[in-house]
Tab-separated table of C-alpha atoms in Angstrom:
chain	number	residue	atom	x	y	z
A	1	MET	CA	-0.077	-36.836	-23.347
A	2	THR	CA	-3.708	-36.292	-23.395
A	3	GLY	CA	-3.660	-34.793	-19.353
A	4	TRP	CA	-0.854	-32.545	-20.463
A	5	LEU	CA	-2.458	-31.105	-23.681
A	6	PHE	CA	-5.617	-30.839	-21.859
A	7	ILE	CA	-3.999	-28.323	-19.173
A	8	THR	CA	-1.363	-26.763	-21.156
A	9	PRO	CA	-4.034	-23.635	-21.816
A	10	VAL	CA	-3.989	-22.718	-18.533
A	11	VAL	CA	-0.530	-23.773	-17.706
A	12	LEU	CA	0.241	-20.812	-20.123
A	13	ILE	CA	-1.938	-18.670	-19.271
A	14	LEU	CA	-0.434	-18.869	-15.554
A	15	GLY	CA	2.933	-18.890	-16.817
A	16	LEU	CA	2.188	-15.307	-18.961
A	17	PHE	CA	0.106	-13.699	-16.627
A	18	LEU	CA	1.570	-14.826	-12.989
A	19	VAL	CA	4.889	-16.245	-13.248
A	20	VAL	CA	6.413	-13.734	-15.910
A	21	PRO	CA	5.029	-10.942	-13.931
A	22	VAL	CA	5.899	-12.384	-10.633
A	23	LEU	CA	9.637	-13.239	-11.805
A	24	MET	CA	9.619	-9.567	-13.329
A	25	ALA	CA	8.813	-8.152	-10.374
A	26	ALA	CA	11.912	-9.804	-8.321
A	27	TRP	CA	14.566	-8.371	-10.667
A	28	VAL	CA	13.186	-4.975	-10.256
A	29	SER	CA	13.369	-5.181	-6.369
A	30	VAL	CA	17.059	-5.663	-7.088
A	31	SER	CA	17.560	-3.245	-9.913
A	32	ASP	CA	17.531	0.490	-10.075
A	33	TRP	CA	14.043	0.379	-12.390
A	34	THR	CA	12.782	4.053	-12.760
A	35	GLY	CA	10.013	2.947	-14.173
A	36	ARG	CA	10.664	3.956	-17.877
A	37	GLY	CA	11.115	2.026	-20.628
A	38	SER	CA	11.511	-1.984	-20.158
A	39	PRO	CA	12.387	-3.270	-16.620
A	40	ILE	CA	15.251	-5.688	-18.741
A	41	GLY	CA	16.837	-3.517	-21.066
A	42	GLY	CA	20.051	-2.811	-20.672
A	43	SER	CA	20.376	0.264	-19.188
A	44	VAL	CA	18.861	-1.268	-16.200
A	45	ALA	CA	21.596	-2.513	-13.548
A	46	PHE	CA	21.323	-4.540	-10.676
A	47	VAL	CA	21.630	-3.081	-7.310
A	48	GLY	CA	21.588	-6.362	-5.239
A	49	ALA	CA	20.312	-5.323	-1.766
A	50	GLU	CA	20.324	-1.841	-1.468
A	51	ASN	CA	16.614	-1.506	-2.039
A	52	TYR	CA	15.688	-3.989	0.439
A	53	THR	CA	18.666	-2.795	2.767
A	54	ALA	CA	16.785	0.608	2.732
A	55	ILE	CA	13.515	-0.759	4.235
A	56	LEU	CA	15.210	-2.432	6.562
A	57	ASP	CA	18.169	-0.389	7.802
A	58	GLY	CA	15.712	1.127	10.656
A	59	GLU	CA	17.249	4.650	9.699
A	60	GLY	CA	15.130	6.803	6.745
A	61	LEU	CA	12.336	7.542	6.215
A	62	ALA	CA	11.335	4.845	3.971
A	63	SER	CA	12.519	1.611	6.711
A	64	ARG	CA	10.102	4.335	9.194
A	65	ASP	CA	7.499	4.036	7.040
A	66	PHE	CA	7.821	0.246	6.653
A	67	GLY	CA	7.643	-0.172	10.300
A	68	THR	CA	5.170	2.100	10.823
A	69	SER	CA	2.796	-0.116	7.990
A	70	ILE	CA	3.721	-3.749	10.186
A	71	ARG	CA	2.805	-2.455	13.388
A	72	ASN	CA	-0.313	-1.138	12.082
A	73	ASN	CA	-1.115	-4.135	9.877
A	74	LEU	CA	0.297	-6.351	13.052
A	75	TYR	CA	-2.437	-4.909	15.528
A	76	TYR	CA	-4.859	-5.225	12.150
A	77	VAL	CA	-3.774	-9.592	12.074
A	78	LEU	CA	-4.199	-9.778	15.699
A	79	LEU	CA	-7.571	-8.522	16.223
A	80	VAL	CA	-9.270	-9.800	13.128
A	81	VAL	CA	-8.365	-13.380	12.498
A	82	PRO	CA	-9.132	-14.575	15.796
A	83	LEU	CA	-11.847	-12.564	16.625
A	84	GLN	CA	-13.315	-13.485	12.818
A	85	THR	CA	-12.750	-17.009	13.280
A	86	GLY	CA	-14.627	-17.293	16.389
A	87	LEU	CA	-17.715	-15.372	14.838
A	88	SER	CA	-17.838	-17.225	12.130
A	89	MET	CA	-17.422	-20.746	14.385
A	90	PHE	CA	-20.552	-19.154	16.343
A	91	LEU	CA	-22.410	-18.235	13.072
A	92	ALA	CA	-22.210	-22.182	11.689
A	93	VAL	CA	-23.285	-23.621	15.246
A	94	LEU	CA	-26.156	-21.023	15.203
A	95	VAL	CA	-27.557	-21.932	11.706
A	96	ASN	CA	-26.531	-25.106	11.790
A	97	ARG	CA	-29.342	-26.346	14.352
A	98	GLN	CA	-32.248	-28.012	13.173
A	99	VAL	CA	-34.393	-26.334	15.834
A	100	LEU	CA	-33.858	-23.140	13.733
A	101	ARG	CA	-36.443	-21.663	12.177
A	102	GLY	CA	-35.523	-20.038	8.581
A	103	ARG	CA	-32.069	-21.249	8.962
A	104	GLY	CA	-31.725	-20.654	4.964
A	105	PHE	CA	-33.116	-16.750	5.469
A	106	PHE	CA	-30.109	-15.858	8.508
A	107	ARG	CA	-27.386	-18.088	5.859
A	108	THR	CA	-28.328	-15.304	3.570
A	109	ALA	CA	-27.957	-12.665	5.718
A	110	PHE	CA	-24.539	-13.826	7.129
A	111	TYR	CA	-23.330	-14.286	3.923
A	112	PHE	CA	-24.689	-10.863	2.307
A	113	PRO	CA	-22.043	-8.663	3.095
A	114	SER	CA	-19.375	-11.068	1.632
A	115	VAL	CA	-19.891	-10.771	-1.904
A	116	THR	CA	-20.819	-7.170	-2.142
A	117	SER	CA	-17.784	-5.116	-3.018
A	118	SER	CA	-15.779	-4.088	-0.192
A	119	VAL	CA	-15.571	-0.431	-2.302
A	120	ALA	CA	-19.083	-0.173	-1.290
A	121	ILE	CA	-18.656	-1.231	2.079
A	122	THR	CA	-15.724	1.119	2.308
A	123	VAL	CA	-17.883	3.901	1.968
A	124	LEU	CA	-20.397	3.285	3.634
A	125	TRP	CA	-18.521	2.618	6.881
A	126	LEU	CA	-16.896	5.891	5.940
A	127	PHE	CA	-20.904	7.748	5.992
A	128	LEU	CA	-21.890	5.379	9.330
A	129	PHE	CA	-18.069	6.359	11.597
A	130	SER	CA	-18.307	9.791	10.002
A	131	SER	CA	-18.680	12.254	13.271
A	132	THR	CA	-21.660	12.987	12.620
A	133	GLY	CA	-22.823	9.343	11.691
A	134	VAL	CA	-24.997	6.474	12.997
A	135	VAL	CA	-22.314	4.826	15.358
A	136	ASN	CA	-21.588	8.731	17.226
A	137	ARG	CA	-26.053	9.201	17.475
A	138	VAL	CA	-26.348	5.756	18.665
A	139	LEU	CA	-23.241	6.266	21.068
A	140	SER	CA	-24.956	9.764	22.345
A	141	PHE	CA	-27.910	7.729	23.614
A	142	ILE	CA	-26.310	5.963	26.310
A	143	SER	CA	-23.877	9.297	26.922
A	144	VAL	CA	-21.090	8.680	25.253
A	145	SER	CA	-19.018	11.238	22.755
A	146	GLY	CA	-18.090	9.024	19.954
A	147	PRO	CA	-14.949	10.098	18.345
A	148	ASN	CA	-14.457	11.363	14.271
A	149	TRP	CA	-13.179	7.664	13.872
A	150	PHE	CA	-11.635	7.994	10.350
A	151	GLN	CA	-9.563	11.861	11.382
A	152	ASP	CA	-8.199	9.987	15.053
A	153	PRO	CA	-4.935	9.326	14.826
A	154	ARG	CA	-4.677	7.904	18.405
A	155	GLY	CA	-3.718	4.640	19.493
A	156	VAL	CA	-6.638	2.512	21.154
A	157	ILE	CA	-3.336	1.477	23.749
A	158	HIS	CA	-2.555	4.947	24.514
A	159	VAL	CA	-5.889	6.136	24.577
A	160	ILE	CA	-6.797	3.642	27.254
A	161	LEU	CA	-3.539	4.721	29.551
A	162	ALA	CA	-4.367	8.021	29.432
A	163	ALA	CA	-7.803	7.188	31.004
A	164	VAL	CA	-5.653	5.697	33.569
A	165	GLY	CA	-2.968	9.430	33.717
A	166	ILE	CA	-0.454	7.538	31.901
A	167	GLY	CA	-0.510	9.990	29.218
A	168	THR	CA	3.473	10.211	28.643
A	169	ALA	CA	5.755	7.726	27.223
A	170	PRO	CA	8.938	6.510	29.431
A	171	GLU	CA	11.988	7.881	28.446
A	172	ALA	CA	13.029	4.070	27.987
A	173	LEU	CA	10.433	4.101	24.726
A	174	THR	CA	11.165	7.101	23.657
A	175	SER	CA	14.316	6.372	21.422
A	176	PRO	CA	13.445	4.731	17.582
A	177	GLY	CA	13.479	0.397	17.925
A	178	PHE	CA	12.928	-1.704	15.489
A	179	LEU	CA	12.755	-0.428	12.043
A	180	GLY	CA	13.250	3.037	13.364
A	181	VAL	CA	9.393	2.920	15.527
A	182	SER	CA	10.022	3.753	18.735
A	183	GLY	CA	8.562	1.618	21.247
A	184	TRP	CA	5.705	3.729	22.673
A	185	GLU	CA	4.980	3.611	19.049
A	186	TRP	CA	4.859	-0.320	18.597
A	187	LEU	CA	2.671	-0.144	22.332
A	188	ALA	CA	0.052	2.112	20.946
A	189	GLY	CA	-1.876	-0.217	19.696
A	190	PRO	CA	-4.549	0.194	16.652
A	191	SER	CA	-5.315	3.529	15.556
A	192	VAL	CA	-9.009	4.731	16.715
A	193	ALA	CA	-9.511	4.731	12.866
A	194	MET	CA	-7.672	1.387	12.204
A	195	SER	CA	-10.507	0.388	14.665
A	196	ALA	CA	-13.018	0.792	12.618
A	197	PHE	CA	-11.206	-0.966	9.199
A	198	ILE	CA	-10.827	-4.242	11.682
A	199	LEU	CA	-14.871	-3.449	12.482
A	200	MET	CA	-15.322	-3.889	8.608
A	201	ALA	CA	-13.222	-6.461	8.193
A	202	ILE	CA	-14.914	-8.715	10.819
A	203	PHE	CA	-17.815	-7.871	8.897
A	204	THR	CA	-17.524	-8.787	5.590
A	205	THR	CA	-15.342	-12.031	6.441
A	206	SER	CA	-17.122	-14.103	8.953
A	207	GLY	CA	-19.993	-14.827	6.543
A	208	THR	CA	-17.389	-16.758	3.791
A	209	PHE	CA	-15.892	-18.593	7.061
A	210	MET	CA	-19.234	-19.317	8.327
A	211	LEU	CA	-19.819	-20.959	5.085
A	212	LEU	CA	-16.705	-23.503	5.700
A	213	PHE	CA	-17.951	-24.450	8.867
A	214	ILE	CA	-20.820	-25.504	8.249
A	215	ALA	CA	-20.077	-27.362	5.269
A	216	ALA	CA	-17.760	-29.003	7.978
A	217	LEU	CA	-20.206	-29.687	10.320
A	218	GLN	CA	-22.586	-31.509	8.562
A	219	ASN	CA	-19.561	-33.519	7.825
A	220	ILE	CA	-20.052	-34.932	11.144
A	221	SER	CA	-21.833	-37.714	11.769
A	222	GLY	CA	-24.616	-37.399	14.138
A	223	GLU	CA	-23.787	-40.546	15.834
A	224	VAL	CA	-20.183	-39.215	17.212
A	225	GLN	CA	-22.504	-35.993	18.798
A	226	GLU	CA	-25.292	-39.527	20.024
A	227	ALA	CA	-22.232	-41.064	21.521
A	228	ALA	CA	-21.173	-38.292	23.431
A	229	MET	CA	-24.878	-37.287	25.287
A	230	VAL	CA	-25.058	-40.958	25.678
A	231	ASP	CA	-21.429	-40.622	27.548
A	232	GLY	CA	-22.821	-37.799	30.064
A	233	ALA	CA	-21.473	-35.459	27.992
A	234	ASN	CA	-23.349	-31.232	28.064
A	235	GLY	CA	-23.511	-28.990	25.405
A	236	TRP	CA	-19.961	-27.528	25.927
A	237	GLN	CA	-17.928	-30.946	26.222
A	238	ARG	CA	-19.449	-32.151	23.243
A	239	PHE	CA	-18.335	-28.901	21.041
A	240	TRP	CA	-14.655	-28.967	22.841
A	241	GLN	CA	-13.721	-32.581	23.104
A	242	VAL	CA	-16.149	-33.765	20.018
A	243	THR	CA	-16.637	-30.935	17.127
A	244	LEU	CA	-13.963	-28.787	17.595
A	245	PRO	CA	-11.100	-31.740	17.086
A	246	MET	CA	-13.235	-32.775	14.228
A	247	LEU	CA	-13.259	-29.078	12.589
A	248	ARG	CA	-10.002	-28.829	13.072
A	249	PRO	CA	-8.771	-29.271	9.095
A	250	THR	CA	-11.200	-26.612	8.092
A	251	LEU	CA	-10.239	-24.287	11.449
A	252	PHE	CA	-6.519	-24.219	10.058
A	253	THR	CA	-8.217	-23.441	6.033
A	254	VAL	CA	-9.910	-20.463	7.929
A	255	LEU	CA	-7.429	-19.156	9.735
A	256	THR	CA	-4.792	-19.408	6.967
A	257	LEU	CA	-6.516	-17.808	4.418
A	258	GLY	CA	-7.473	-14.915	7.255
A	259	LEU	CA	-3.720	-14.462	7.588
A	260	ILE	CA	-3.461	-14.041	4.505
A	261	GLY	CA	-5.988	-11.660	3.475
A	262	SER	CA	-5.382	-9.862	6.673
A	263	TRP	CA	-1.651	-9.015	5.655
A	264	GLN	CA	-2.766	-7.933	2.459
A	265	VAL	CA	-5.377	-5.595	2.678
A	266	PHE	CA	-5.106	-2.636	-0.114
A	267	ASP	CA	-8.641	-1.409	-1.103
A	268	GLN	CA	-10.230	-0.505	2.159
A	269	ILE	CA	-7.227	1.268	2.661
A	270	TYR	CA	-7.142	3.238	-0.984
A	271	THR	CA	-10.283	3.813	-0.833
A	272	GLY	CA	-10.645	5.054	2.334
A	273	THR	CA	-8.348	7.130	3.916
A	274	GLN	CA	-4.753	6.519	1.699
A	275	GLY	CA	-2.655	5.273	5.721
A	276	GLY	CA	-3.650	8.548	6.988
A	277	PRO	CA	-4.615	10.023	9.368
A	278	ALA	CA	-0.603	10.271	10.183
A	279	LYS	CA	0.161	6.961	8.918
A	280	THR	CA	-2.480	5.171	11.632
A	281	THR	CA	-4.597	3.447	8.931
A	282	LEU	CA	-0.992	2.838	6.289
A	283	THR	CA	-0.637	-1.174	5.568
A	284	PRO	CA	2.665	-3.139	3.472
A	285	ALA	CA	0.257	-3.568	0.353
A	286	TYR	CA	-0.648	0.082	0.589
A	287	LEU	CA	2.811	1.443	1.073
A	288	SER	CA	4.050	-0.981	-1.949
A	289	PHE	CA	1.438	0.683	-4.352
A	290	SER	CA	2.662	3.867	-3.127
A	291	THR	CA	5.794	4.124	-3.225
A	292	ALA	CA	5.864	2.020	-7.083
A	293	PHE	CA	3.162	4.306	-8.488
A	294	ASN	CA	3.462	7.579	-6.722
A	295	ASN	CA	6.644	7.806	-5.287
A	296	GLN	CA	7.929	6.308	-8.653
A	297	ARG	CA	10.269	4.241	-6.685
A	298	TRP	CA	9.839	0.973	-7.970
A	299	GLY	CA	12.914	-0.922	-6.781
A	300	GLU	CA	11.651	-0.372	-2.955
A	301	GLY	CA	8.071	-1.116	-3.733
A	302	ALA	CA	8.703	-4.469	-5.329
A	303	ALA	CA	11.154	-5.359	-2.210
A	304	ILE	CA	7.997	-4.203	0.473
A	305	ALA	CA	6.079	-6.425	-1.556
A	306	PHE	CA	8.779	-9.354	-1.235
A	307	ILE	CA	9.372	-9.163	1.837
A	308	LEU	CA	5.142	-9.120	2.915
A	309	PHE	CA	5.602	-12.536	0.892
A	310	ALA	CA	8.135	-13.681	3.162
A	311	ILE	CA	6.126	-12.693	6.244
A	312	ILE	CA	2.958	-14.666	5.326
A	313	VAL	CA	4.815	-17.562	4.385
A	314	THR	CA	7.259	-17.634	7.697
A	315	LEU	CA	3.339	-17.142	9.172
A	316	THR	CA	1.762	-19.348	7.536
A	317	LEU	CA	4.124	-22.110	8.478
A	318	LEU	CA	4.071	-21.502	11.690
A	319	GLN	CA	0.341	-21.861	12.372
A	320	ARG	CA	0.706	-25.108	10.332
A	321	LEU	CA	3.323	-26.537	12.673
A	322	ALA	CA	1.365	-25.267	16.194
A	323	LEU	CA	-1.923	-26.606	14.478
A	324	ARG	CA	-0.494	-30.339	13.919
A	325	GLU	CA	-1.881	-33.006	14.842
A	326	ARG	CA	0.543	-34.352	17.287
A	327	ASP	CA	-0.298	-37.736	19.069
A	328	VAL	CA	-1.508	-39.250	15.813
A	329	PRO	CA	0.720	-41.993	14.772
A	330	ARG	CA	2.865	-41.393	11.401
A	331	ARG	CA	0.972	-44.034	9.124
A	332	ARG	CA	2.641	-47.177	7.641
A	333	ARG	CA	3.305	-47.607	4.121
A	334	MET	CA	0.652	-49.696	2.515
A	335	VAL	CA	2.954	-52.705	0.854
A	336	PRO	CA	1.034	-55.071	-2.129
A	337	VAL	CA	0.255	-58.222	-1.181
A	338	THR	CA	0.905	-60.166	-4.366
A	339	ALA	CA	0.540	-64.071	-5.318
A	340	SER	CA	3.312	-65.197	-4.162
A	341	SER	CA	3.944	-63.295	-0.818
A	342	THR	CA	0.394	-65.037	-0.479
A	343	GLY	CA	1.463	-68.034	-1.042
A	344	ALA	CA	4.745	-67.836	0.441
A	345	ARG	CA	3.458	-67.123	3.731
A	346	THR	CA	0.930	-69.619	3.587
A	347	ALA	CA	2.920	-72.211	2.916
A	348	SER	CA	5.103	-70.956	5.743
A	349	SER	CA	2.104	-70.951	8.332
A	350	SER	CA	1.294	-74.051	7.437
A	351	ALA	CA	4.993	-75.568	7.772
A	352	LEU	CA	4.595	-74.958	11.559
A	353	PRO	CA	3.856	-76.993	14.128
A	354	VAL	CA	0.000	-77.528	15.079
A	355	LYS	CA	-0.131	-78.041	19.123
A	356	GLU	CA	-3.279	-80.071	20.166
A	357	PRO	CA	-5.530	-78.815	23.494
A	358	LYS	CA	-5.216	-80.879	26.180
A	359	ARG	CA	-8.095	-83.020	27.292
């Protein structure tokens, strides 16, 4: 009762501000609530899966916008998660070396972007990547004409294909495909504008994950590394065969947090481009907000949020399945040993015949 008494305030707060709103949002996603009055009032009717169908049928504008947002966010995840994980691990190994002087300074410098407001970072990025910004000035020094980053809707893959002479879509890829988006658009890659957001995400999140890897590296015993050195392993072999397997739990945590955060990107889009140009930076999180609060289609906005939740849970479970330890045997169940069982075991062992050794 004492334990329940102490956790009751937290349970009440979470129930009031988390569980109840989630349940209400679930009801809104299957109702025709217009945003006026209470969503649980008598004037609100149950419409079943109508809102979900409007998003997933692949025919209307709502479905096409959702497909576009999934395409944009998918490329965002595929680039941000591995790059930020690899960079954060590299930085952790670098600043964890004993021979590095000023390790505290470098740790603080690498971590500092993570504690800075995302809105402030976005405003800074808009300035750096403008048509006359610092990035294009630096590119001009090597005779490269930089694009107008946040106003360029071209897909990176389309730009590369156009450079080798493929500027038009094959006829087989022009018809509407999954979620109303054609195959040529699915293969466009991240837009130039989204590429700038990808760089910003890697810049701002690698420091946080670096700290997690540093904590894991410091828990690895030095005797393990010394044993590998005695066996003749070089630096790369020690990292690949010894360090990386021992970082598996932390690696799963970093990948999971990165996956969740990448699918929930919102504030950078809201502050920077509002989904433009030409909806190439539109994400499901921002589309859910825009559909509900700007277009007053509250049911569809809530449905998008729950579809996004299902995507994140599914990908997290698949990631857990892929990173599980396959060669570790299952733990045997520990049975407590009692005095009676010990006595019986001793008696049974004493009853066994004992052979005398041969002379």
